[in-house]
Amino acid sequence: MVRLILLTIVAALATAKNIIGVAPEDQHLYEPRSDGKWSCLSDPSIMISQDQINDDICDCPDGSDEPGTAACESRREDSKGFYCANEGYFPGYIQHYKVNDGVCDYDTCCDGSDEWATGKCPNKCDIVRQKFDKYVAERKADIEKALRIRNQLVKKAERAKAEVGKELEKIREEIFDLSAKLEKERKNLQRTKAQTSREGSSDRYESNEASKQISRLEKYFESSIASEMKSQGIISKLETLLGDLTENYNPNYNDAAVKNCVREFREYISGKEDDKDSQEMSFEDAKELLKRLTISTPSEQSHITIVPTFDNMVHYYFSKLINSFRPQPKEEVAQPKSEATKSNVEVEIEATIAKLEKELRSKQSEASIYEENILQQFGKDDIYRAMKGEWISRKIGEYNYKIGYLDSIYQDNTLIGHLTSVDQSTLHFTQGAKCWNGPQRSASVDLICASKSRIVSVSEPEKCHYRFLLETPIVCEAISDEEIAKEFKIEASEL
Ligand code: MAN
């Protein structure tokens, strides 16, 4: 009852000047009509007397009659909240349910006006203002410093990228040299193979030529023998005829031609008898002798496959003769050559080529990694390139946490995860050590701008998924005073 009376007095006093909880620019909405009544804001048909405004009783359906109390809480959908003037600082709005609840909400109402009825909260806007000014000044200085550090990191990132470029250039040169060496060795192999093949074909050419000559000689001898044999047949026939003539001619016919022929034939026959005694082998004897010759083919001369007979004797002996001049027979050239049939030089060159090809493949895959790297953008301004090898650690609670920007996170010696992706200003780490009866550990790291790298906090919102807040210069950007002001938070404990 005492409270209600007090409220009514304060409200009545305030009515003359202003309506509690309403911003100066909205005060006109609470001007009374000419008859001294006031209409609810959302429904002008409902009229109440002025002393019903802020009397802690809800009269309007939208709660507009209670801008300075906690009444009508459930009805205020469009309300901005309770207005705190915060003289000397910045005005603020607080939810109506916090008005006169006995708690000082200095973060919004540093003047303590939200507790106007309880009178529990003295105005602390001066201190808040001082803290705010200090925060803004320090924050501005820190951001400026952070931006300078960030600029250095951008340069470091550029150098790191240039290093990758240099490394890539070096690898490309190595690839060029290796390719040239490989080309040279391949040509060398081709030449060596061609040389071997020429030597082989020259042998084949020679033996082809010999075979042709043998074949010609064989034909010559065969036709000579045939013609000799034919001649022998004719001679023998003529000898029989002339023998008959010599035996049976009639000497009483004085035929000079016949007598002459008989005389000449008798001389021929007697001469032939003498020839039989001579050492020269007659054609018949030779023929007979060769027929009797049966020479088996010696196994080591397996390339002579013919068994000599009279009919093939010329062929046989010429083959034998030519074979003795032939180079030792070579193995058939199989494609591809077996190791055993390759020359030592070929084997050596092929080994060199295989080694060079392997080296080249490895260099090419190395180069493709560097090429990919150089085409990639590692965060804004490529800044993450500068963070390679950078670790931050801090003991929080019972554990020591270590965060490697481009690497992993550890909770003491337990792996929380490896960096898998970067999204705006959050790093994601996954594939950590498995939790007992739970998933593999993982973490998200939210980065906020500061000149120094520092783990601000860690929490475990889900079992074995961690959330870190990390201050770092890498996400810094120039920001306005308004934005810095919005960042400022005051804790009641600080006042
Ligand atoms: C350890 C820590 C904790 C985690 C439990 C799960 O104690 O890694 O963060 O929650 O294991 O068993």
Short mmCIF file of C-alpha atoms and ligand atoms in Angstrom, two decimals:
data_model
loop_
_atom_site.label_atom_id
_atom_site.label_comp_id
_atom_site.label_asym_id
_atom_site.label_seq_id
_atom_site.Cartn_x
_atom_site.Cartn_y
_atom_site.Cartn_z
CA MET A 1 0.00 0.00 0.00
CA VAL A 2 2.87 2.29 0.94
CA ARG A 3 4.55 1.36 -2.34
CA LEU A 4 1.46 2.27 -4.37
CA ILE A 5 1.15 5.65 -2.66
CA LEU A 6 4.81 6.34 -3.31
CA LEU A 7 4.46 5.33 -6.95
CA THR A 8 1.45 7.61 -7.37
CA ILE A 9 3.28 10.59 -5.86
CA VAL A 10 6.41 10.06 -7.98
CA ALA A 11 4.34 9.50 -11.12
CA ALA A 12 2.26 12.61 -10.47
CA LEU A 13 5.42 14.65 -10.01
CA ALA A 14 6.91 13.15 -13.16
CA THR A 15 3.74 13.85 -15.18
CA ALA A 16 4.39 17.53 -14.99
CA LYS A 17 7.81 17.17 -16.51
CA ASN A 18 7.99 13.85 -18.21
CA ILE A 19 6.70 10.32 -18.14
CA ILE A 20 9.11 7.83 -16.54
CA GLY A 21 10.49 5.17 -18.93
CA VAL A 22 9.74 7.24 -22.05
CA ALA A 23 12.45 8.80 -24.20
CA PRO A 24 12.28 12.63 -24.69
CA GLU A 25 11.42 12.19 -28.36
CA ASP A 26 8.37 10.08 -27.39
CA GLN A 27 7.12 12.27 -24.54
CA HIS A 28 4.57 13.97 -26.86
CA LEU A 29 2.73 10.63 -27.09
CA TYR A 30 1.72 11.09 -23.46
CA GLU A 31 0.32 14.63 -23.83
CA PRO A 32 -3.21 14.73 -22.24
CA ARG A 33 -6.23 15.62 -24.39
CA SER A 34 -8.11 18.89 -23.77
CA ASP A 35 -10.42 17.07 -21.34
CA GLY A 36 -7.35 15.94 -19.34
CA LYS A 37 -7.78 12.29 -20.41
CA TRP A 38 -5.23 10.19 -22.23
CA SER A 39 -5.91 7.50 -24.93
CA CYS A 40 -4.08 4.15 -25.11
CA LEU A 41 -1.58 4.27 -27.99
CA SER A 42 -2.93 1.29 -29.96
CA ASP A 43 -6.61 1.86 -29.18
CA PRO A 44 -7.67 5.55 -28.85
CA SER A 45 -11.22 4.49 -27.89
CA ILE A 46 -9.85 3.47 -24.51
CA MET A 47 -9.32 6.54 -22.43
CA ILE A 48 -7.87 6.72 -18.97
CA SER A 49 -7.04 9.50 -16.55
CA GLN A 50 -3.39 10.71 -16.38
CA ASP A 51 -2.87 9.39 -12.91
CA GLN A 52 -3.45 5.88 -14.29
CA ILE A 53 -0.20 6.17 -16.28
CA ASN A 54 2.60 4.27 -14.53
CA ASP A 55 0.37 3.33 -11.60
CA ASP A 56 1.60 -0.26 -11.87
CA ILE A 57 -1.83 -1.40 -13.13
CA CYS A 58 -2.25 -2.42 -16.69
CA ASP A 59 -5.14 -0.55 -18.35
CA CYS A 60 -4.26 -0.53 -22.07
CA PRO A 61 -4.25 -3.71 -24.16
CA ASP A 62 -0.75 -2.82 -25.47
CA GLY A 63 0.56 -1.87 -22.00
CA SER A 64 1.30 1.65 -23.23
CA ASP A 65 -0.09 3.11 -20.00
CA GLU A 66 2.79 1.50 -18.05
CA PRO A 67 6.04 2.65 -19.80
CA GLY A 68 7.85 3.00 -16.50
CA THR A 69 6.83 -0.13 -14.56
CA ALA A 70 7.01 -3.91 -14.90
CA ALA A 71 3.22 -4.23 -15.21
CA CYS A 72 1.75 -5.37 -18.53
CA GLU A 73 4.90 -7.39 -19.34
CA SER A 74 2.99 -9.97 -21.39
CA ARG A 75 1.26 -7.29 -23.48
CA ARG A 76 4.26 -5.34 -24.74
CA GLU A 77 5.07 -6.62 -28.16
CA ASP A 78 6.16 -3.43 -29.91
CA SER A 79 7.68 -1.68 -26.92
CA LYS A 80 11.28 -0.41 -27.10
CA GLY A 81 11.64 -1.05 -23.37
CA PHE A 82 12.17 1.21 -20.36
CA TYR A 83 14.17 4.28 -21.24
CA CYS A 84 17.20 5.17 -19.07
CA ALA A 85 18.52 8.68 -19.69
CA ASN A 86 22.06 7.83 -18.41
CA GLU A 87 23.08 11.49 -18.23
CA GLY A 88 26.78 11.93 -19.08
CA TYR A 89 26.82 8.57 -20.82
CA PHE A 90 24.62 7.01 -23.51
CA PRO A 91 20.88 6.52 -23.06
CA GLY A 92 19.67 2.90 -22.98
CA TYR A 93 16.55 0.78 -22.99
CA ILE A 94 15.99 -2.12 -20.61
CA GLN A 95 13.28 -4.80 -20.66
CA HIS A 96 10.35 -3.83 -18.50
CA TYR A 97 10.52 -6.94 -16.35
CA LYS A 98 13.87 -5.70 -15.01
CA VAL A 99 12.37 -2.40 -13.85
CA ASN A 100 12.18 -2.08 -10.08
CA ASP A 101 13.22 -5.71 -9.56
CA GLY A 102 15.90 -4.72 -7.04
CA VAL A 103 18.84 -5.50 -9.35
CA CYS A 104 21.17 -2.80 -10.65
CA ASP A 105 21.47 -3.21 -14.39
CA TYR A 106 24.36 -0.77 -14.79
CA ASP A 107 25.39 -2.31 -18.11
CA THR A 108 22.27 -0.64 -19.61
CA CYS A 109 21.10 1.83 -17.02
CA CYS A 110 24.20 3.30 -15.39
CA ASP A 111 22.05 6.00 -13.82
CA GLY A 112 20.13 3.38 -11.80
CA SER A 113 16.82 4.82 -13.07
CA ASP A 114 15.47 1.33 -13.73
CA GLU A 115 15.23 1.06 -9.95
CA TRP A 116 13.48 4.44 -9.51
CA ALA A 117 10.87 2.96 -7.15
CA THR A 118 13.21 0.84 -5.03
CA GLY A 119 15.89 3.52 -4.99
CA LYS A 120 18.47 0.74 -4.67
CA CYS A 121 20.86 1.87 -7.40
CA PRO A 122 22.76 5.15 -7.20
CA ASN A 123 23.80 6.75 -10.44
CA LYS A 124 27.19 5.42 -11.56
CA CYS A 125 27.32 6.87 -15.00
CA ASP A 126 30.50 8.85 -14.20
CA ILE A 127 32.47 5.72 -13.39
CA VAL A 128 30.95 3.85 -16.30
CA ARG A 129 31.85 6.74 -18.57
CA GLN A 130 35.45 6.71 -17.33
CA LYS A 131 35.71 2.96 -17.86
CA PHE A 132 34.14 3.29 -21.25
CA ASP A 133 36.51 6.05 -22.34
CA LYS A 134 39.48 4.04 -21.07
CA TYR A 135 38.26 0.94 -22.87
CA VAL A 136 37.71 2.79 -26.13
CA ALA A 137 41.12 4.48 -25.97
CA GLU A 138 42.93 1.25 -25.14
CA ARG A 139 40.94 -0.75 -27.63
CA LYS A 140 41.63 1.78 -30.37
CA ALA A 141 45.32 1.73 -29.57
CA ASP A 142 45.33 -2.06 -29.44
CA ILE A 143 43.54 -2.33 -32.77
CA GLU A 144 45.99 0.12 -34.33
CA LYS A 145 48.86 -1.93 -32.96
CA ALA A 146 47.16 -5.14 -34.11
CA LEU A 147 46.73 -3.68 -37.58
CA ARG A 148 50.43 -2.81 -37.71
CA ILE A 149 51.27 -6.38 -36.63
CA ARG A 150 48.78 -7.70 -39.15
CA ASN A 151 50.45 -5.67 -41.90
CA GLN A 152 53.74 -7.26 -40.95
CA LEU A 153 52.04 -10.66 -41.04
CA VAL A 154 50.66 -9.88 -44.51
CA LYS A 155 54.22 -9.14 -45.63
CA LYS A 156 55.39 -12.35 -43.97
CA ALA A 157 52.61 -14.19 -45.81
CA GLU A 158 53.75 -12.63 -49.09
CA ARG A 159 57.31 -13.75 -48.37
CA ALA A 160 56.04 -17.24 -47.49
CA LYS A 161 54.16 -17.37 -50.80
CA ALA A 162 57.24 -16.10 -52.64
CA GLU A 163 59.24 -18.88 -50.95
CA VAL A 164 56.73 -21.41 -52.28
CA GLY A 165 57.09 -19.78 -55.70
CA LYS A 166 60.89 -20.04 -55.49
CA GLU A 167 60.68 -23.64 -54.37
CA LEU A 168 58.31 -24.35 -57.26
CA GLU A 169 60.72 -22.65 -59.68
CA LYS A 170 63.55 -24.81 -58.33
CA ILE A 171 61.48 -27.96 -58.74
CA ARG A 172 60.50 -26.91 -62.27
CA GLU A 173 64.16 -26.43 -63.13
CA GLU A 174 64.92 -29.86 -61.70
CA ILE A 175 62.05 -31.25 -63.78
CA PHE A 176 63.48 -29.52 -66.85
CA ASP A 177 66.95 -30.99 -66.21
CA LEU A 178 65.53 -34.43 -65.47
CA SER A 179 63.41 -34.32 -68.65
CA ALA A 180 66.46 -33.33 -70.69
CA LYS A 181 68.53 -36.12 -69.13
CA LEU A 182 65.71 -38.57 -69.72
CA GLU A 183 65.36 -37.50 -73.35
CA LYS A 184 69.10 -37.91 -73.81
CA GLU A 185 69.06 -41.39 -72.24
CA ARG A 186 66.05 -42.42 -74.34
CA LYS A 187 67.85 -41.33 -77.51
CA ASN A 188 70.94 -43.12 -76.29
CA LEU A 189 68.87 -46.28 -75.82
CA GLN A 190 67.33 -45.90 -79.26
CA ARG A 191 70.79 -45.50 -80.79
CA THR A 192 72.12 -48.51 -78.91
CA LYS A 193 69.17 -50.63 -79.99
CA ALA A 194 69.50 -49.45 -83.59
CA GLN A 195 73.22 -50.27 -83.51
CA THR A 196 72.51 -53.79 -82.22
CA SER A 197 69.80 -54.22 -84.77
CA ARG A 198 72.11 -52.99 -87.62
CA GLU A 199 74.76 -55.45 -86.58
CA GLY A 200 72.15 -58.20 -86.63
CA SER A 201 70.79 -57.22 -90.01
CA SER A 202 74.29 -56.94 -91.49
CA ASP A 203 74.91 -60.54 -90.46
CA ARG A 204 71.60 -61.52 -91.95
CA TYR A 205 72.43 -59.59 -95.13
CA GLU A 206 75.73 -61.42 -95.51
CA SER A 207 74.20 -64.81 -94.98
CA ASN A 208 71.37 -63.97 -97.36
CA GLU A 209 73.89 -63.02 -100.00
CA ALA A 210 75.82 -66.27 -99.45
CA SER A 211 72.60 -68.26 -99.65
CA LYS A 212 71.75 -66.59 -102.91
CA GLN A 213 75.18 -67.39 -104.33
CA ILE A 214 74.94 -70.97 -103.07
CA SER A 215 71.57 -71.31 -104.64
CA ARG A 216 72.89 -69.98 -107.95
CA LEU A 217 75.87 -72.38 -107.79
CA GLU A 218 73.60 -75.25 -106.89
CA LYS A 219 71.44 -74.51 -109.87
CA TYR A 220 74.50 -74.23 -112.07
CA PHE A 221 75.91 -77.54 -110.83
CA GLU A 222 72.59 -79.24 -111.02
CA SER A 223 72.03 -78.14 -114.60
CA SER A 224 75.64 -79.00 -115.48
CA ILE A 225 75.19 -82.45 -114.03
CA ALA A 226 71.85 -82.86 -115.78
CA SER A 227 73.33 -81.77 -119.08
CA GLU A 228 76.35 -84.05 -118.47
CA MET A 229 74.02 -86.92 -117.78
CA LYS A 230 72.00 -86.13 -120.87
CA SER A 231 75.18 -86.00 -122.94
CA GLN A 232 76.31 -89.33 -121.48
CA GLY A 233 73.00 -90.89 -122.60
CA ILE A 234 73.34 -89.54 -126.13
CA ILE A 235 77.00 -90.65 -126.35
CA SER A 236 76.09 -94.10 -125.13
CA LYS A 237 73.29 -94.33 -127.68
CA LEU A 238 75.61 -93.18 -130.48
CA GLU A 239 78.32 -95.62 -129.33
CA THR A 240 75.73 -98.49 -129.54
CA LEU A 241 74.64 -97.39 -133.03
CA LEU A 242 78.19 -96.94 -134.27
CA GLY A 243 79.18 -100.25 -132.62
CA ASP A 244 76.36 -101.94 -134.60
CA LEU A 245 77.49 -100.23 -137.79
CA THR A 246 81.14 -101.29 -137.26
CA GLU A 247 80.09 -104.91 -136.63
CA ASN A 248 77.53 -105.24 -139.38
CA TYR A 249 78.46 -102.96 -142.30
CA ASN A 250 79.02 -104.47 -145.72
CA PRO A 251 82.71 -103.95 -146.59
CA ASN A 252 81.92 -104.89 -150.21
CA TYR A 253 80.14 -101.58 -150.76
CA ASN A 254 82.74 -99.17 -151.61
CA ASP A 255 81.14 -96.43 -149.52
CA ALA A 256 83.97 -94.15 -148.47
CA ALA A 257 81.83 -92.27 -145.84
CA VAL A 258 80.86 -95.52 -144.05
CA LYS A 259 84.42 -96.87 -144.19
CA ASN A 260 85.74 -93.56 -142.82
CA CYS A 261 83.16 -93.54 -139.98
CA VAL A 262 84.01 -97.17 -138.99
CA ARG A 263 87.70 -96.34 -138.90
CA GLU A 264 87.23 -93.22 -136.81
CA PHE A 265 84.95 -95.10 -134.34
CA ARG A 266 87.46 -97.90 -133.86
CA GLU A 267 90.15 -95.28 -133.07
CA TYR A 268 87.76 -93.59 -130.62
CA ILE A 269 87.01 -96.88 -128.84
CA SER A 270 90.70 -97.79 -128.52
CA GLY A 271 91.47 -94.30 -127.15
CA LYS A 272 88.66 -94.66 -124.63
CA GLU A 273 90.07 -97.98 -123.39
CA ASP A 274 93.39 -96.15 -122.67
CA ASP A 275 91.59 -93.40 -120.76
CA LYS A 276 90.20 -96.05 -118.38
CA ASP A 277 93.69 -96.65 -117.10
CA SER A 278 94.26 -92.97 -116.32
CA GLN A 279 93.98 -91.78 -112.65
CA GLU A 280 91.16 -89.27 -113.43
CA MET A 281 87.87 -90.18 -111.92
CA SER A 282 85.27 -90.65 -114.58
CA PHE A 283 81.80 -89.10 -114.20
CA GLU A 284 80.36 -92.58 -113.64
CA ASP A 285 82.93 -93.34 -110.92
CA ALA A 286 82.18 -90.06 -109.15
CA LYS A 287 78.48 -90.75 -109.33
CA GLU A 288 78.98 -94.21 -107.92
CA LEU A 289 81.35 -93.03 -105.20
CA LEU A 290 78.97 -90.31 -104.00
CA LYS A 291 76.08 -92.70 -103.93
CA ARG A 292 78.03 -94.83 -101.52
CA LEU A 293 78.81 -91.90 -99.24
CA THR A 294 76.45 -91.80 -96.28
CA ILE A 295 77.48 -89.02 -93.92
CA SER A 296 75.37 -88.55 -90.87
CA THR A 297 74.79 -84.95 -89.80
CA PRO A 298 76.92 -84.05 -86.81
CA SER A 299 74.82 -82.89 -83.92
CA GLU A 300 76.83 -79.68 -83.27
CA GLN A 301 76.07 -78.63 -86.83
CA SER A 302 72.39 -78.82 -86.29
CA HIS A 303 71.77 -76.09 -88.84
CA ILE A 304 72.71 -78.61 -91.59
CA THR A 305 69.54 -80.54 -91.78
CA ILE A 306 70.03 -82.31 -95.10
CA VAL A 307 71.39 -85.89 -95.36
CA PRO A 308 73.72 -85.89 -98.31
CA THR A 309 72.82 -88.03 -101.27
CA PHE A 310 74.05 -87.83 -104.78
CA ASP A 311 71.08 -85.74 -105.82
CA ASN A 312 71.67 -83.14 -103.16
CA MET A 313 75.43 -83.39 -102.84
CA VAL A 314 76.17 -79.99 -104.28
CA HIS A 315 73.66 -78.40 -102.00
CA TYR A 316 75.01 -80.32 -99.02
CA TYR A 317 78.67 -79.47 -99.51
CA PHE A 318 78.05 -75.89 -100.31
CA SER A 319 75.87 -75.58 -97.28
CA LYS A 320 78.59 -77.09 -95.21
CA LEU A 321 81.22 -74.82 -96.66
CA ILE A 322 79.16 -71.67 -96.28
CA ASN A 323 78.15 -72.63 -92.78
CA SER A 324 81.77 -72.75 -91.76
CA PHE A 325 82.12 -69.06 -92.71
CA ARG A 326 78.91 -67.99 -91.09
CA PRO A 327 79.03 -66.15 -87.80
CA GLN A 328 77.83 -68.26 -84.95
CA PRO A 329 74.05 -68.39 -85.17
CA LYS A 330 72.29 -65.80 -82.98
CA GLU A 331 69.20 -66.41 -80.92
CA GLU A 332 65.95 -65.25 -82.54
CA VAL A 333 65.32 -61.64 -81.52
CA ALA A 334 62.22 -61.76 -79.33
CA GLN A 335 60.16 -58.62 -78.72
CA PRO A 336 60.60 -57.33 -76.12
CA LYS A 337 64.02 -58.65 -75.51
CA SER A 338 64.50 -60.69 -72.39
CA GLU A 339 67.05 -59.34 -69.90
CA ALA A 340 69.38 -62.16 -70.90
CA THR A 341 69.44 -61.11 -74.56
CA LYS A 342 69.95 -57.39 -73.87
CA SER A 343 73.41 -56.00 -74.02
CA ASN A 344 74.92 -54.75 -70.79
CA VAL A 345 74.87 -51.23 -72.14
CA GLU A 346 71.13 -51.49 -72.92
CA VAL A 347 70.40 -52.84 -69.43
CA GLU A 348 72.40 -50.03 -67.86
CA ILE A 349 70.66 -47.34 -69.93
CA GLU A 350 67.25 -48.80 -69.17
CA ALA A 351 68.04 -48.78 -65.44
CA THR A 352 69.14 -45.15 -65.68
CA ILE A 353 65.92 -44.29 -67.55
CA ALA A 354 63.77 -46.06 -64.93
CA LYS A 355 65.57 -44.17 -62.15
CA LEU A 356 65.16 -40.83 -63.94
CA GLU A 357 61.47 -41.53 -64.65
CA LYS A 358 60.86 -42.30 -60.97
CA GLU A 359 62.66 -39.13 -59.91
CA LEU A 360 60.72 -37.13 -62.49
CA ARG A 361 57.36 -38.51 -61.33
CA SER A 362 58.16 -37.67 -57.74
CA LYS A 363 59.31 -34.13 -58.68
CA GLN A 364 56.17 -33.64 -60.79
CA SER A 365 53.87 -34.59 -57.94
CA GLU A 366 55.88 -32.34 -55.62
CA ALA A 367 55.48 -29.52 -58.15
CA SER A 368 51.71 -30.07 -58.36
CA ILE A 369 51.44 -29.69 -54.57
CA TYR A 370 53.35 -26.39 -54.75
CA GLU A 371 51.27 -25.26 -57.76
CA GLU A 372 48.06 -25.99 -55.89
CA ASN A 373 49.41 -24.18 -52.85
CA ILE A 374 50.33 -21.09 -54.83
CA LEU A 375 46.90 -20.89 -56.46
CA GLN A 376 45.12 -21.15 -53.13
CA GLN A 377 44.14 -18.17 -51.01
CA PHE A 378 44.79 -18.79 -47.31
CA GLY A 379 42.30 -16.43 -45.71
CA LYS A 380 41.92 -12.70 -46.31
CA ASP A 381 45.21 -11.28 -47.65
CA ASP A 382 46.61 -14.84 -47.58
CA ILE A 383 47.28 -14.13 -43.89
CA TYR A 384 47.30 -17.76 -42.72
CA ARG A 385 50.48 -18.37 -44.71
CA ALA A 386 52.21 -16.27 -42.02
CA MET A 387 50.92 -18.51 -39.23
CA LYS A 388 52.69 -21.69 -40.30
CA GLY A 389 54.43 -23.16 -37.27
CA GLU A 390 52.76 -20.71 -34.83
CA TRP A 391 51.46 -22.20 -31.55
CA ILE A 392 49.72 -20.58 -28.57
CA SER A 393 49.24 -22.25 -25.24
CA ARG A 394 47.52 -21.49 -21.97
CA LYS A 395 46.58 -23.39 -18.86
CA ILE A 396 42.87 -23.09 -18.28
CA GLY A 397 41.34 -25.08 -15.45
CA GLU A 398 43.07 -28.42 -15.03
CA TYR A 399 44.43 -28.64 -18.58
CA ASN A 400 47.10 -26.99 -20.64
CA TYR A 401 45.72 -26.18 -24.09
CA LYS A 402 47.94 -25.77 -27.14
CA ILE A 403 46.61 -24.42 -30.41
CA GLY A 404 48.64 -24.60 -33.63
CA TYR A 405 46.92 -22.27 -36.10
CA LEU A 406 47.50 -24.42 -39.16
CA ASP A 407 48.12 -27.61 -37.29
CA SER A 408 46.28 -29.13 -34.33
CA ILE A 409 44.95 -28.58 -30.82
CA TYR A 410 46.06 -30.49 -27.73
CA GLN A 411 44.55 -30.74 -24.26
CA ASP A 412 47.71 -31.72 -22.41
CA ASN A 413 48.82 -34.66 -24.55
CA THR A 414 45.35 -35.51 -25.82
CA LEU A 415 44.75 -34.60 -29.44
CA ILE A 416 41.61 -32.50 -29.78
CA GLY A 417 41.82 -32.30 -33.56
CA HIS A 418 43.65 -31.35 -36.74
CA LEU A 419 42.75 -28.24 -38.70
CA THR A 420 40.25 -29.24 -41.38
CA SER A 421 38.61 -26.01 -42.48
CA VAL A 422 38.52 -22.26 -42.02
CA ASP A 423 35.23 -20.47 -42.20
CA GLN A 424 35.21 -16.65 -41.89
CA SER A 425 36.88 -16.13 -38.54
CA THR A 426 36.39 -19.63 -37.16
CA LEU A 427 38.87 -22.48 -37.44
CA HIS A 428 37.54 -26.04 -37.35
CA PHE A 429 39.59 -28.89 -35.94
CA THR A 430 38.44 -32.52 -36.25
CA GLN A 431 39.67 -36.14 -36.02
CA GLY A 432 40.92 -35.86 -32.47
CA ALA A 433 41.42 -38.66 -29.96
CA LYS A 434 38.27 -40.66 -29.32
CA CYS A 435 36.39 -39.91 -26.15
CA TRP A 436 35.65 -42.74 -23.80
CA ASN A 437 32.10 -43.78 -24.73
CA GLY A 438 31.85 -40.80 -27.02
CA PRO A 439 32.84 -39.32 -30.39
CA GLN A 440 36.28 -38.30 -31.64
CA ARG A 441 37.27 -34.99 -30.13
CA SER A 442 36.82 -31.82 -32.22
CA ALA A 443 36.84 -28.06 -31.74
CA SER A 444 35.82 -24.70 -33.16
CA VAL A 445 38.05 -21.72 -32.53
CA ASP A 446 36.49 -18.27 -32.83
CA LEU A 447 39.07 -15.64 -33.59
CA ILE A 448 38.73 -12.10 -32.32
CA CYS A 449 40.93 -9.15 -33.02
CA ALA A 450 43.76 -8.27 -30.63
CA SER A 451 47.38 -7.28 -30.98
CA LYS A 452 48.57 -10.39 -29.11
CA SER A 453 47.63 -14.02 -29.66
CA ARG A 454 45.93 -15.39 -26.56
CA ILE A 455 43.53 -18.17 -25.70
CA VAL A 456 40.77 -16.25 -23.95
CA SER A 457 38.51 -19.12 -22.98
CA VAL A 458 37.54 -22.71 -23.62
CA SER A 459 34.24 -24.47 -23.05
CA GLU A 460 32.88 -27.91 -23.83
CA PRO A 461 29.27 -27.24 -24.98
CA GLU A 462 28.88 -30.86 -26.10
CA LYS A 463 30.82 -33.82 -24.81
CA CYS A 464 34.26 -33.73 -26.44
CA HIS A 465 33.45 -30.81 -28.73
CA TYR A 466 35.31 -27.74 -27.53
CA ARG A 467 34.78 -24.09 -28.25
CA PHE A 468 37.74 -21.73 -27.95
CA LEU A 469 37.90 -17.97 -28.07
CA LEU A 470 41.23 -16.84 -29.39
CA GLU A 471 42.53 -13.32 -29.64
CA THR A 472 44.79 -12.76 -32.61
CA PRO A 473 45.87 -9.94 -34.89
CA ILE A 474 45.12 -11.93 -38.01
CA VAL A 475 41.39 -11.12 -38.03
CA CYS A 476 41.79 -7.42 -37.27
CA GLU A 477 40.20 -4.79 -39.44
CA ALA A 478 39.95 -1.04 -38.98
CA ILE A 479 36.74 -0.42 -37.00
CA SER A 480 34.76 2.69 -36.18
CA ASP A 481 34.41 4.25 -32.70
CA GLU A 482 30.73 3.28 -32.74
CA GLU A 483 31.65 -0.34 -33.25
CA ILE A 484 34.22 -0.17 -30.46
CA ALA A 485 31.58 1.43 -28.22
CA LYS A 486 29.21 -1.43 -28.94
CA GLU A 487 31.90 -3.89 -27.86
CA PHE A 488 32.13 -2.25 -24.39
CA LYS A 489 30.59 -4.29 -21.61
CA ILE A 490 30.54 -3.39 -17.94
CA GLU A 491 30.24 -5.93 -15.20
CA ALA A 492 28.36 -4.88 -12.03
CA SER A 493 31.26 -6.36 -10.06
CA GLU A 494 33.58 -3.72 -11.53
CA LEU A 495 31.59 -0.82 -10.08
C1 MAN B 1 38.85 -35.97 -20.54
C2 MAN B 1 38.85 -34.58 -21.14
C3 MAN B 1 37.49 -33.97 -21.08
C4 MAN B 1 36.47 -34.90 -21.71
C5 MAN B 1 36.56 -36.26 -21.07
C6 MAN B 1 35.63 -37.25 -21.78
O1 MAN B 1 38.63 -35.91 -19.19
O2 MAN B 1 39.26 -34.71 -22.45
O3 MAN B 1 37.48 -32.72 -21.77
O4 MAN B 1 35.16 -34.38 -21.56
O5 MAN B 1 37.88 -36.75 -21.16
O6 MAN B 1 35.67 -38.47 -21.21
#
